[in-house]
């Protein structure tokens, strides 16, 4: 007899968390500190445009102030850096986010370092990465933060567990691994050069896939009863969204699994709102 995995429903959790934000936003606004987010987009990448519009819309729905700043692909980096300096000093703005990737003529790290750490709601500034690595985070990157909230909601204990992350990006894999370390898991981080990937993934009590390849993780790569978190968002030729995990087969092996869409995706913007509200609360004292 096979057991079908419990679905970890990020969409519902995101709605619940966002409903809880209302009171905090209203309280801040009443004190004259309505939380504000500035989003900077450089260029015309269609996926980036969608992400930025979704972030601005989420702010509006949650009662936050928001600003969208759009620059042509060939803009001089100094123009963007000047804007960031202005936003750093703007009391209406508590969070500043630069949509990645930036065009090739930008030094990405220099742009991220230009954001004042106390407004770095993506958590990509070196100071905030360092604070997370030391186990004393100031802002946690939104996607792995959302995954941690799903563990919390699902009553999934990480301490002592074998946690395996596929992917080592600064946006997902690496901060996810740091959060697992901080939570007391035993952590393995795999990448494109990993020898015998399956030997690692088969040991995972908790597996996070952040690869960017549709249905890359197959059922035979899972330990029976594993918790499977699918961060991947891949667009198939027919236009449908698909994760990094072969969901239909994996759900017959896993104990808990996130769907795509409706899993990690909705949590990412939710945690961006959480970080921006948190930034405003710190500013308000
Ligand atoms: P990325 O920067 O492209 O990183 C992908 C990682 O996967 C790299 O570390 C790469 O290894 C590794 N990889 C590639 N092929 C592999 C293989 N055959 N075996 C083992 N590892 C392999 O991507 P990302 O920004 O982390 O995003 C990953 C996925 O998550 C994408 O689908 C993205 O769209 C999605 N995403 C979703 C959200 C959300 O809100 N749910 C947020 C961000 C990203 P190397 O380092 O060796 O190249």
PDB file of N, CA and C in Angstrom, residues 127-196:
ATOM      1  N   UNK A 127      26.416  42.474   4.728  1.00  0.00           N
ATOM      2  CA  UNK A 127      26.248  42.573   6.189  1.00  0.00           C
ATOM      3  C   UNK A 127      25.109  41.665   6.673  1.00  0.00           C
ATOM      4  N   UNK A 128      24.026  41.625   5.900  1.00  0.00           N
ATOM      5  CA  UNK A 128      22.891  40.784   6.290  1.00  0.00           C
ATOM      6  C   UNK A 128      23.161  39.300   6.044  1.00  0.00           C
ATOM      7  N   UNK A 129      23.916  38.995   4.989  1.00  0.00           N
ATOM      8  CA  UNK A 129      24.322  37.602   4.749  1.00  0.00           C
ATOM      9  C   UNK A 129      25.212  37.145   5.903  1.00  0.00           C
ATOM     10  N   UNK A 130      26.127  38.036   6.326  1.00  0.00           N
ATOM     11  CA  UNK A 130      27.019  37.714   7.441  1.00  0.00           C
ATOM     12  C   UNK A 130      26.249  37.491   8.736  1.00  0.00           C
ATOM     13  N   UNK A 131      25.247  38.339   8.974  1.00  0.00           N
ATOM     14  CA  UNK A 131      24.444  38.200  10.197  1.00  0.00           C
ATOM     15  C   UNK A 131      23.699  36.863  10.193  1.00  0.00           C
ATOM     16  N   UNK A 132      23.186  36.482   9.033  1.00  0.00           N
ATOM     17  CA  UNK A 132      22.502  35.186   8.924  1.00  0.00           C
ATOM     18  C   UNK A 132      23.495  34.043   9.160  1.00  0.00           C
ATOM     19  N   UNK A 133      24.687  34.170   8.575  1.00  0.00           N
ATOM     20  CA  UNK A 133      25.706  33.122   8.741  1.00  0.00           C
ATOM     21  C   UNK A 133      26.113  32.981  10.205  1.00  0.00           C
ATOM     22  N   UNK A 134      26.075  34.086  10.943  1.00  0.00           N
ATOM     23  CA  UNK A 134      26.431  34.039  12.369  1.00  0.00           C
ATOM     24  C   UNK A 134      25.275  33.589  13.244  1.00  0.00           C
ATOM     25  N   UNK A 135      24.111  33.361  12.612  1.00  0.00           N
ATOM     26  CA  UNK A 135      22.966  32.877  13.375  1.00  0.00           C
ATOM     27  C   UNK A 135      22.203  33.976  14.089  1.00  0.00           C
ATOM     28  N   UNK A 136      22.390  35.211  13.598  1.00  0.00           N
ATOM     29  CA  UNK A 136      21.753  36.364  14.223  1.00  0.00           C
ATOM     30  C   UNK A 136      21.152  37.242  13.124  1.00  0.00           C
ATOM     31  N   UNK A 137      20.194  36.678  12.342  1.00  0.00           N
ATOM     32  CA  UNK A 137      19.754  37.369  11.130  1.00  0.00           C
ATOM     33  C   UNK A 137      19.019  38.670  11.396  1.00  0.00           C
ATOM     34  N   UNK A 138      19.194  39.602  10.473  1.00  0.00           N
ATOM     35  CA  UNK A 138      18.481  40.880  10.489  1.00  0.00           C
ATOM     36  C   UNK A 138      17.345  40.811   9.471  1.00  0.00           C
ATOM     37  N   UNK A 139      17.647  40.476   8.207  1.00  0.00           N
ATOM     38  CA  UNK A 139      16.636  40.162   7.194  1.00  0.00           C
ATOM     39  C   UNK A 139      16.993  38.823   6.549  1.00  0.00           C
ATOM     40  N   UNK A 140      16.054  37.897   6.516  1.00  0.00           N
ATOM     41  CA  UNK A 140      16.277  36.591   5.896  1.00  0.00           C
ATOM     42  C   UNK A 140      15.769  36.650   4.459  1.00  0.00           C
ATOM     43  N   UNK A 141      16.561  36.194   3.464  1.00  0.00           N
ATOM     44  CA  UNK A 141      16.091  36.195   2.078  1.00  0.00           C
ATOM     45  C   UNK A 141      14.708  35.527   1.952  1.00  0.00           C
ATOM     46  N   UNK A 142      13.842  36.145   1.161  1.00  0.00           N
ATOM     47  CA  UNK A 142      12.398  35.859   1.212  1.00  0.00           C
ATOM     48  C   UNK A 142      12.033  34.411   0.887  1.00  0.00           C
ATOM     49  N   UNK A 143      12.664  33.812  -0.123  1.00  0.00           N
ATOM     50  CA  UNK A 143      12.254  32.454  -0.515  1.00  0.00           C
ATOM     51  C   UNK A 143      12.603  31.431   0.570  1.00  0.00           C
ATOM     52  N   UNK A 144      13.858  31.358   1.031  1.00  0.00           N
ATOM     53  CA  UNK A 144      14.132  30.418   2.120  1.00  0.00           C
ATOM     54  C   UNK A 144      13.392  30.756   3.417  1.00  0.00           C
ATOM     55  N   UNK A 145      13.139  32.035   3.657  1.00  0.00           N
ATOM     56  CA  UNK A 145      12.352  32.442   4.828  1.00  0.00           C
ATOM     57  C   UNK A 145      10.940  31.850   4.724  1.00  0.00           C
ATOM     58  N   UNK A 146      10.373  31.930   3.531  1.00  0.00           N
ATOM     59  CA  UNK A 146       9.046  31.352   3.298  1.00  0.00           C
ATOM     60  C   UNK A 146       9.035  29.846   3.526  1.00  0.00           C
ATOM     61  N   UNK A 147      10.100  29.174   3.110  1.00  0.00           N
ATOM     62  CA  UNK A 147      10.211  27.726   3.330  1.00  0.00           C
ATOM     63  C   UNK A 147      10.245  27.439   4.837  1.00  0.00           C
ATOM     64  N   UNK A 148      10.990  28.232   5.595  1.00  0.00           N
ATOM     65  CA  UNK A 148      11.055  28.031   7.050  1.00  0.00           C
ATOM     66  C   UNK A 148       9.674  28.201   7.685  1.00  0.00           C
ATOM     67  N   UNK A 149       8.908  29.166   7.193  1.00  0.00           N
ATOM     68  CA  UNK A 149       7.543  29.373   7.718  1.00  0.00           C
ATOM     69  C   UNK A 149       6.671  28.149   7.429  1.00  0.00           C
ATOM     70  N   UNK A 150       6.906  27.513   6.278  1.00  0.00           N
ATOM     71  CA  UNK A 150       6.124  26.314   5.941  1.00  0.00           C
ATOM     72  C   UNK A 150       6.490  25.163   6.883  1.00  0.00           C
ATOM     73  N   UNK A 151       7.756  25.037   7.240  1.00  0.00           N
ATOM     74  CA  UNK A 151       8.162  24.011   8.220  1.00  0.00           C
ATOM     75  C   UNK A 151       7.481  24.284   9.556  1.00  0.00           C
ATOM     76  N   UNK A 152       7.496  25.565   9.961  1.00  0.00           N
ATOM     77  CA  UNK A 152       6.897  25.966  11.231  1.00  0.00           C
ATOM     78  C   UNK A 152       5.409  25.604  11.241  1.00  0.00           C
ATOM     79  N   UNK A 153       4.723  25.987  10.171  1.00  0.00           N
ATOM     80  CA  UNK A 153       3.283  25.723  10.046  1.00  0.00           C
ATOM     81  C   UNK A 153       2.997  24.223  10.059  1.00  0.00           C
ATOM     82  N   UNK A 154       3.850  23.450   9.384  1.00  0.00           N
ATOM     83  CA  UNK A 154       3.634  22.002   9.271  1.00  0.00           C
ATOM     84  C   UNK A 154       4.142  21.224  10.481  1.00  0.00           C
ATOM     85  N   UNK A 155       4.679  21.943  11.484  1.00  0.00           N
ATOM     86  CA  UNK A 155       5.203  21.257  12.666  1.00  0.00           C
ATOM     87  C   UNK A 155       6.378  20.346  12.326  1.00  0.00           C
ATOM     88  N   UNK A 156       7.150  20.737  11.328  1.00  0.00           N
ATOM     89  CA  UNK A 156       8.279  19.916  10.880  1.00  0.00           C
ATOM     90  C   UNK A 156       9.537  20.332  11.636  1.00  0.00           C
ATOM     91  N   UNK A 157      10.034  19.406  12.459  1.00  0.00           N
ATOM     92  CA  UNK A 157      11.205  19.680  13.289  1.00  0.00           C
ATOM     93  C   UNK A 157      12.465  19.421  12.459  1.00  0.00           C
ATOM     94  N   UNK A 158      13.390  20.363  12.474  1.00  0.00           N
ATOM     95  CA  UNK A 158      14.592  20.240  11.640  1.00  0.00           C
ATOM     96  C   UNK A 158      15.800  19.733  12.428  1.00  0.00           C
ATOM     97  N   UNK A 159      15.742  19.858  13.718  1.00  0.00           N
ATOM     98  CA  UNK A 159      16.885  19.535  14.564  1.00  0.00           C
ATOM     99  C   UNK A 159      17.289  18.063  14.406  1.00  0.00           C
ATOM    100  N   UNK A 160      18.559  17.855  14.085  1.00  0.00           N
ATOM    101  CA  UNK A 160      19.074  16.491  13.960  1.00  0.00           C
ATOM    102  C   UNK A 160      18.747  15.797  12.656  1.00  0.00           C
ATOM    103  N   UNK A 161      17.961  16.437  11.791  1.00  0.00           N
ATOM    104  CA  UNK A 161      17.549  15.810  10.540  1.00  0.00           C
ATOM    105  C   UNK A 161      18.602  15.983   9.442  1.00  0.00           C
ATOM    106  N   UNK A 162      18.585  15.046   8.494  1.00  0.00           N
ATOM    107  CA  UNK A 162      19.428  15.173   7.301  1.00  0.00           C
ATOM    108  C   UNK A 162      18.712  16.104   6.326  1.00  0.00           C
ATOM    109  N   UNK A 163      19.259  17.288   6.106  1.00  0.00           N
ATOM    110  CA  UNK A 163      18.672  18.242   5.164  1.00  0.00           C
ATOM    111  C   UNK A 163      19.585  18.331   3.942  1.00  0.00           C
ATOM    112  N   UNK A 164      19.026  18.134   2.766  1.00  0.00           N
ATOM    113  CA  UNK A 164      19.810  18.226   1.542  1.00  0.00           C
ATOM    114  C   UNK A 164      19.210  19.318   0.660  1.00  0.00           C
ATOM    115  N   UNK A 165      20.071  20.228   0.204  1.00  0.00           N
ATOM    116  CA  UNK A 165      19.655  21.317  -0.671  1.00  0.00           C
ATOM    117  C   UNK A 165      20.304  21.084  -2.025  1.00  0.00           C
ATOM    118  N   UNK A 166      19.515  21.081  -3.094  1.00  0.00           N
ATOM    119  CA  UNK A 166      20.100  21.020  -4.435  1.00  0.00           C
ATOM    120  C   UNK A 166      20.086  22.438  -4.986  1.00  0.00           C
ATOM    121  N   UNK A 167      21.272  23.003  -5.189  1.00  0.00           N
ATOM    122  CA  UNK A 167      21.416  24.389  -5.633  1.00  0.00           C
ATOM    123  C   UNK A 167      22.165  25.185  -4.579  1.00  0.00           C
ATOM    124  N   UNK A 168      23.053  26.063  -5.030  1.00  0.00           N
ATOM    125  CA  UNK A 168      23.891  26.845  -4.107  1.00  0.00           C
ATOM    126  C   UNK A 168      23.863  28.328  -4.445  1.00  0.00           C
ATOM    127  N   UNK A 169      22.734  28.803  -5.024  1.00  0.00           N
ATOM    128  CA  UNK A 169      22.661  30.227  -5.381  1.00  0.00           C
ATOM    129  C   UNK A 169      22.592  31.092  -4.126  1.00  0.00           C
ATOM    130  N   UNK A 170      22.976  32.366  -4.300  1.00  0.00           N
ATOM    131  CA  UNK A 170      22.910  33.318  -3.192  1.00  0.00           C
ATOM    132  C   UNK A 170      21.472  33.645  -2.814  1.00  0.00           C
ATOM    133  N   UNK A 171      20.559  33.410  -3.763  1.00  0.00           N
ATOM    134  CA  UNK A 171      19.164  33.795  -3.552  1.00  0.00           C
ATOM    135  C   UNK A 171      18.393  32.709  -2.799  1.00  0.00           C
ATOM    136  N   UNK A 172      18.684  31.457  -3.128  1.00  0.00           N
ATOM    137  CA  UNK A 172      17.910  30.352  -2.541  1.00  0.00           C
ATOM    138  C   UNK A 172      18.798  29.335  -1.806  1.00  0.00           C
ATOM    139  N   UNK A 173      19.635  28.613  -2.554  1.00  0.00           N
ATOM    140  CA  UNK A 173      20.316  27.451  -1.980  1.00  0.00           C
ATOM    141  C   UNK A 173      21.187  27.775  -0.782  1.00  0.00           C
ATOM    142  N   UNK A 174      22.035  28.803  -0.932  1.00  0.00           N
ATOM    143  CA  UNK A 174      22.992  29.118   0.136  1.00  0.00           C
ATOM    144  C   UNK A 174      22.297  29.616   1.414  1.00  0.00           C
ATOM    145  N   UNK A 175      21.386  30.621   1.308  1.00  0.00           N
ATOM    146  CA  UNK A 175      20.702  31.023   2.553  1.00  0.00           C
ATOM    147  C   UNK A 175      19.839  29.907   3.141  1.00  0.00           C
ATOM    148  N   UNK A 176      19.258  29.057   2.293  1.00  0.00           N
ATOM    149  CA  UNK A 176      18.482  27.909   2.799  1.00  0.00           C
ATOM    150  C   UNK A 176      19.387  27.018   3.646  1.00  0.00           C
ATOM    151  N   UNK A 177      20.593  26.757   3.143  1.00  0.00           N
ATOM    152  CA  UNK A 177      21.538  25.909   3.879  1.00  0.00           C
ATOM    153  C   UNK A 177      21.915  26.548   5.220  1.00  0.00           C
ATOM    154  N   UNK A 178      22.118  27.868   5.229  1.00  0.00           N
ATOM    155  CA  UNK A 178      22.453  28.550   6.489  1.00  0.00           C
ATOM    156  C   UNK A 178      21.316  28.426   7.502  1.00  0.00           C
ATOM    157  N   UNK A 179      20.084  28.547   7.015  1.00  0.00           N
ATOM    158  CA  UNK A 179      18.933  28.420   7.925  1.00  0.00           C
ATOM    159  C   UNK A 179      18.851  27.006   8.496  1.00  0.00           C
ATOM    160  N   UNK A 180      19.137  26.004   7.669  1.00  0.00           N
ATOM    161  CA  UNK A 180      19.152  24.618   8.172  1.00  0.00           C
ATOM    162  C   UNK A 180      20.246  24.442   9.225  1.00  0.00           C
ATOM    163  N   UNK A 181      21.427  24.996   8.947  1.00  0.00           N
ATOM    164  CA  UNK A 181      22.524  24.896   9.921  1.00  0.00           C
ATOM    165  C   UNK A 181      22.090  25.529  11.243  1.00  0.00           C
ATOM    166  N   UNK A 182      21.506  26.737  11.151  1.00  0.00           N
ATOM    167  CA  UNK A 182      21.085  27.444  12.362  1.00  0.00           C
ATOM    168  C   UNK A 182      20.023  26.653  13.128  1.00  0.00           C
ATOM    169  N   UNK A 183      19.215  25.861  12.388  1.00  0.00           N
ATOM    170  CA  UNK A 183      18.137  25.086  13.017  1.00  0.00           C
ATOM    171  C   UNK A 183      18.633  23.742  13.553  1.00  0.00           C
ATOM    172  N   UNK A 184      19.923  23.453  13.378  1.00  0.00           N
ATOM    173  CA  UNK A 184      20.466  22.226  13.959  1.00  0.00           C
ATOM    174  C   UNK A 184      20.315  20.995  13.085  1.00  0.00           C
ATOM    175  N   UNK A 185      20.044  21.191  11.796  1.00  0.00           N
ATOM    176  CA  UNK A 185      20.013  20.053  10.872  1.00  0.00           C
ATOM    177  C   UNK A 185      21.443  19.683  10.469  1.00  0.00           C
ATOM    178  N   UNK A 186      21.584  18.493   9.891  1.00  0.00           N
ATOM    179  CA  UNK A 186      22.852  18.074   9.288  1.00  0.00           C
ATOM    180  C   UNK A 186      22.706  18.354   7.802  1.00  0.00           C
ATOM    181  N   UNK A 187      23.579  19.208   7.248  1.00  0.00           N
ATOM    182  CA  UNK A 187      23.272  19.837   5.964  1.00  0.00           C
ATOM    183  C   UNK A 187      24.229  19.427   4.851  1.00  0.00           C
ATOM    184  N   UNK A 188      23.679  19.099   3.702  1.00  0.00           N
ATOM    185  CA  UNK A 188      24.445  18.833   2.487  1.00  0.00           C
ATOM    186  C   UNK A 188      23.944  19.778   1.402  1.00  0.00           C
ATOM    187  N   UNK A 189      24.873  20.437   0.715  1.00  0.00           N
ATOM    188  CA  UNK A 189      24.488  21.341  -0.378  1.00  0.00           C
ATOM    189  C   UNK A 189      25.070  20.797  -1.679  1.00  0.00           C
ATOM    190  N   UNK A 190      24.210  20.452  -2.615  1.00  0.00           N
ATOM    191  CA  UNK A 190      24.649  19.870  -3.895  1.00  0.00           C
ATOM    192  C   UNK A 190      24.641  20.928  -4.990  1.00  0.00           C
ATOM    193  N   UNK A 191      25.433  20.683  -6.021  1.00  0.00           N
ATOM    194  CA  UNK A 191      25.473  21.596  -7.164  1.00  0.00           C
ATOM    195  C   UNK A 191      25.653  20.778  -8.445  1.00  0.00           C
ATOM    196  N   UNK A 192      25.873  21.489  -9.559  1.00  0.00           N
ATOM    197  CA  UNK A 192      25.893  20.820 -10.860  1.00  0.00           C
ATOM    198  C   UNK A 192      27.070  19.852 -10.995  1.00  0.00           C
ATOM    199  N   UNK A 193      28.073  19.977 -10.121  1.00  0.00           N
ATOM    200  CA  UNK A 193      29.233  19.089 -10.213  1.00  0.00           C
ATOM    201  C   UNK A 193      29.179  17.930  -9.219  1.00  0.00           C
ATOM    202  N   UNK A 194      28.150  17.891  -8.419  1.00  0.00           N
ATOM    203  CA  UNK A 194      28.039  16.844  -7.398  1.00  0.00           C
ATOM    204  C   UNK A 194      28.101  15.465  -8.044  1.00  0.00           C
ATOM    205  N   UNK A 195      28.975  14.631  -7.504  1.00  0.00           N
ATOM    206  CA  UNK A 195      29.064  13.252  -7.986  1.00  0.00           C
ATOM    207  C   UNK A 195      28.011  12.425  -7.267  1.00  0.00           C
ATOM    208  N   UNK A 196      27.294  11.623  -7.995  1.00  0.00           N
ATOM    209  CA  UNK A 196      26.272  10.744  -7.430  1.00  0.00           C
ATOM    210  C   UNK A 196      25.254  11.520  -6.576  1.00  0.00           C
TER     211      UNK A 196
END
